[in-house]
Coordinates of C-alpha atoms and ligand atoms in Angstrom, one line a residue:
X3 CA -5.4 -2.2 -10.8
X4 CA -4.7 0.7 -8.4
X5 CA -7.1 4.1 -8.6
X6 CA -4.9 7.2 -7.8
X7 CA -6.8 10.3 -6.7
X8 CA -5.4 13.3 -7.0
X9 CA -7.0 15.1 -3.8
X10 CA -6.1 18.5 -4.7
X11 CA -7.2 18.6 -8.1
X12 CA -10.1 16.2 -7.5
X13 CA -8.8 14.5 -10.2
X14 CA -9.0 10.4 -10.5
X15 CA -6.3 8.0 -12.7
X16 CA -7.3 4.8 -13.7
X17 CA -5.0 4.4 -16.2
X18 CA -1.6 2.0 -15.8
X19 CA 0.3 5.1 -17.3
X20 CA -0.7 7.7 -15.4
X21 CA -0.9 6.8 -12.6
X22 CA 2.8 5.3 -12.9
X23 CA 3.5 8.7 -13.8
X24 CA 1.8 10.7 -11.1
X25 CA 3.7 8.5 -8.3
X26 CA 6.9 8.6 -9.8
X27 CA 6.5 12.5 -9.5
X28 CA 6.4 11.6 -5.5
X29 CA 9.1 8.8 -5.9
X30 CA 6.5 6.3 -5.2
X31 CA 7.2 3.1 -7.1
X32 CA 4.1 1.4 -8.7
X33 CA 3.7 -1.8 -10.7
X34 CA 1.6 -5.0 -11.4
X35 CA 3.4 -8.2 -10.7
X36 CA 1.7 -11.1 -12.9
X37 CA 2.4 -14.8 -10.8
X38 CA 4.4 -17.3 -12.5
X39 CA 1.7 -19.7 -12.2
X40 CA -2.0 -19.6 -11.2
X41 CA -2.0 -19.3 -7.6
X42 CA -5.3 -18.9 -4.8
X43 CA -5.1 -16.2 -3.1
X44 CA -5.3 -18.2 0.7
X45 CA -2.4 -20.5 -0.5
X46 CA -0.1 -20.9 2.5
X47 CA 2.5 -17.9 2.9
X48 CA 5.2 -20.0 1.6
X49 CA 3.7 -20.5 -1.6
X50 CA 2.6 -17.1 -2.0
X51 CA 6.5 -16.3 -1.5
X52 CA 7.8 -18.8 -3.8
X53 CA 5.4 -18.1 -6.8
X54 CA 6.6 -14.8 -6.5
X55 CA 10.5 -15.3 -5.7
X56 CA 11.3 -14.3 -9.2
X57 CA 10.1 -10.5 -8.1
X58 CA 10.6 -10.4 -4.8
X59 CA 14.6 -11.4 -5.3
X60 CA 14.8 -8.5 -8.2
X61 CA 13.3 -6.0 -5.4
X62 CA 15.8 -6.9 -2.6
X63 CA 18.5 -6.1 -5.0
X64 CA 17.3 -2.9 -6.5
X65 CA 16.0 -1.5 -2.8
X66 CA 18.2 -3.8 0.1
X67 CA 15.7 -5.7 1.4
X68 CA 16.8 -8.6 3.7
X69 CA 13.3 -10.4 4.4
X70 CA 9.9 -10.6 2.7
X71 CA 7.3 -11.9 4.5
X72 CA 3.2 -12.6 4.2
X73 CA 0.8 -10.3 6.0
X74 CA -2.7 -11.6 6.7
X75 CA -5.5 -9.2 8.1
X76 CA -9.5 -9.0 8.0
X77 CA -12.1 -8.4 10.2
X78 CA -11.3 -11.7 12.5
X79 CA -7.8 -10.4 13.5
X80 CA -7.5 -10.1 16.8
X81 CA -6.8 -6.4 17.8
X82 CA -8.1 -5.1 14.5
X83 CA -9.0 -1.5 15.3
X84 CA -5.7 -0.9 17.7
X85 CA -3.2 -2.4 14.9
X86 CA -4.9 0.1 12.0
X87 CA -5.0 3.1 14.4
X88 CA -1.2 2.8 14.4
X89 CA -0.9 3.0 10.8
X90 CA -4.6 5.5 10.3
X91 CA -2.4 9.1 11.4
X92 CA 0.4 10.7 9.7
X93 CA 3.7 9.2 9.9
X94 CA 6.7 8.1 8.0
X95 CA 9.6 5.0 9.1
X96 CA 12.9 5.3 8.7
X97 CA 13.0 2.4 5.8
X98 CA 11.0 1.8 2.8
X99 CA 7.0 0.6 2.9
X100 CA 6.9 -2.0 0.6
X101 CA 3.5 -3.7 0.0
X102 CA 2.5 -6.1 -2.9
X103 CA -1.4 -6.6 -2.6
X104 CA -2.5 -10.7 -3.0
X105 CA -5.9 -10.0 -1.9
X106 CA -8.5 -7.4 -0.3
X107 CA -8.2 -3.5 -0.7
X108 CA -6.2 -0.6 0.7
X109 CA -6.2 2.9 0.5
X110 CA -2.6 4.7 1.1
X111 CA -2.5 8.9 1.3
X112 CA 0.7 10.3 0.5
X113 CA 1.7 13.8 1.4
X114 CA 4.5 14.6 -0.7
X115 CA 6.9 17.8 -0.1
X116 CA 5.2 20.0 -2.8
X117 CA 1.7 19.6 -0.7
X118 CA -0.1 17.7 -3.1
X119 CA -1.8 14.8 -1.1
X120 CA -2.8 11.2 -3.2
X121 CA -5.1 8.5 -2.2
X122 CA -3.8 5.1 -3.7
X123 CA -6.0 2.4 -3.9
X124 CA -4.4 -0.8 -4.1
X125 CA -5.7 -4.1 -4.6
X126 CA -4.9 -7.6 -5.8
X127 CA -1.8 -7.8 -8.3
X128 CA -0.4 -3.7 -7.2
X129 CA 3.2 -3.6 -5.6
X130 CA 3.8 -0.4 -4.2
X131 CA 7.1 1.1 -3.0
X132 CA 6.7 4.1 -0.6
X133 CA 10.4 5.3 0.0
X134 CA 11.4 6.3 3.8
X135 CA 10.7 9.4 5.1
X136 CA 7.9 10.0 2.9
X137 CA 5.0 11.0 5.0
X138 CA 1.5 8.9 4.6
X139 CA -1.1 7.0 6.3
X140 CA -3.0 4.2 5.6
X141 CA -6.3 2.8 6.0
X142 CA -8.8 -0.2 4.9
X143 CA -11.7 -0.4 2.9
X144 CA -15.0 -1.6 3.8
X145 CA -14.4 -5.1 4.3
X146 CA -11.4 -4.4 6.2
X147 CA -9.4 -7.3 4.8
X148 CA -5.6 -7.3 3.5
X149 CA -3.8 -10.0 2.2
X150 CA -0.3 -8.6 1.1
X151 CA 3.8 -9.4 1.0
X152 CA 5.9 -7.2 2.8
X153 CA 9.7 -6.6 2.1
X154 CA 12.1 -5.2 4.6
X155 CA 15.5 -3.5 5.0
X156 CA 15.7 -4.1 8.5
X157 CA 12.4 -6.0 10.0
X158 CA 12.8 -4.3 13.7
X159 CA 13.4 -0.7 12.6
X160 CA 9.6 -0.8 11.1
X161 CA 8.1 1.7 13.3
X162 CA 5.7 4.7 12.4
X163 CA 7.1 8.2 13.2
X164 CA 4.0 10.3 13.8
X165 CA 3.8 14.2 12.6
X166 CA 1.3 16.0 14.7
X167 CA 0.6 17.8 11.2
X168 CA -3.4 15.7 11.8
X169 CA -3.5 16.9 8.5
X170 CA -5.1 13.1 7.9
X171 CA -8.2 14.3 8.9
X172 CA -9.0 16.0 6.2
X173 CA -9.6 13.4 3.9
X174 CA -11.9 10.7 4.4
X175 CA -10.7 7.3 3.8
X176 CA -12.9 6.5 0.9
X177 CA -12.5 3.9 -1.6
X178 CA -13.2 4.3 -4.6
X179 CA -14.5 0.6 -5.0
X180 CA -17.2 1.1 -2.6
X181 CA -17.9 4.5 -3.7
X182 CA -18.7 3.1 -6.9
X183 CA -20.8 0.7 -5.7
X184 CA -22.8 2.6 -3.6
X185 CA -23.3 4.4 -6.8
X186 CA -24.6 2.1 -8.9
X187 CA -26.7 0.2 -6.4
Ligands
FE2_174 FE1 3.4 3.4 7.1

């Protein structure tokens, strides 16, 4: 399940409520998607879509998204560092950023309009809907791997818009996974 960081308050939600909650407050759509049957998570794309048709179909009505599709990223990707400084900087799309997390770790920061800024950490089994316009960046844990369905409202108009705000480099992108670890090792 996803850990929500409240970075003002230095507060931390592990619970499925809460952190519902707290994201809703920033229109930020959270939930776990369960698949209809057991499923690995390196099955080919197409089986990772049709396992999961069921809630991919309900999303495309509720939010007009045309295409889903499968991305794949870790450490082997060629072009690694350039694709995440893209994404690493404040910025916002003009459509939706909708992610649902089959395997590895993210961490998304959101700076909503009141100023409060949240570090989501997704990871296997989170779909998270980040509505367009809101401003955010995004970054990868340690192991710098991502395995994760996309949706679309219109696949070629999926381009950051940067802010110059660089107010992204106040927060480290720390996730709380390894955090923790490092803790108790
Ligand atoms: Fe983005």
């Amino acid at each position: 399940m996803a850990v929500v960081t409240i970075c003002n308050e230095n507060k931390t939600l592990t619970n499925i409520d809460e952190i519902t909650k707290a994201l809703a407050t920033c229109d930020i759509d959270y939930e776990r998607w369960t698949p209809s049957h057991p499923i690995a998570d390196n099955a080919p794309a197409e089986e990772i879509l049709q396992t999961y048709s069921q809630e991919i179909e309900d999303l495309k009505t509720r939010g007009g998204y045309v295409t889903a599709d499968v991305i794949d990223v870790s450490p082997a990707t060629p072009g690694l560092d350039a694709m995440l400084a893209k994404f690493n900087r404040e910025h916002w799309h003009d459509e939706d950023e909708v992610r649902f997390i089959i395997a590895g770790r993210g961490l998304f920061h959101i700076h909503a309009t009141s100023g409060t800024v949240l570090a989501i950490e997704v990871e296997a089994g989170d779909l998270i809907r980040v509505p367009r316009g809101t401003l955010h960046w995004f970054n990868l844990c340690d192991d710098r791997r991502i395995r994760a369905i996309r949706l679309f409202q219109d696949a070629a108009g999926w381009t950051p818009n940067y802010t110059s705000s660089r107010v992204d480099e106040d927060f480290l992108p720390v996730c709380f996974s390894a955090a923790h670890l490092s803790m108790t090792t």
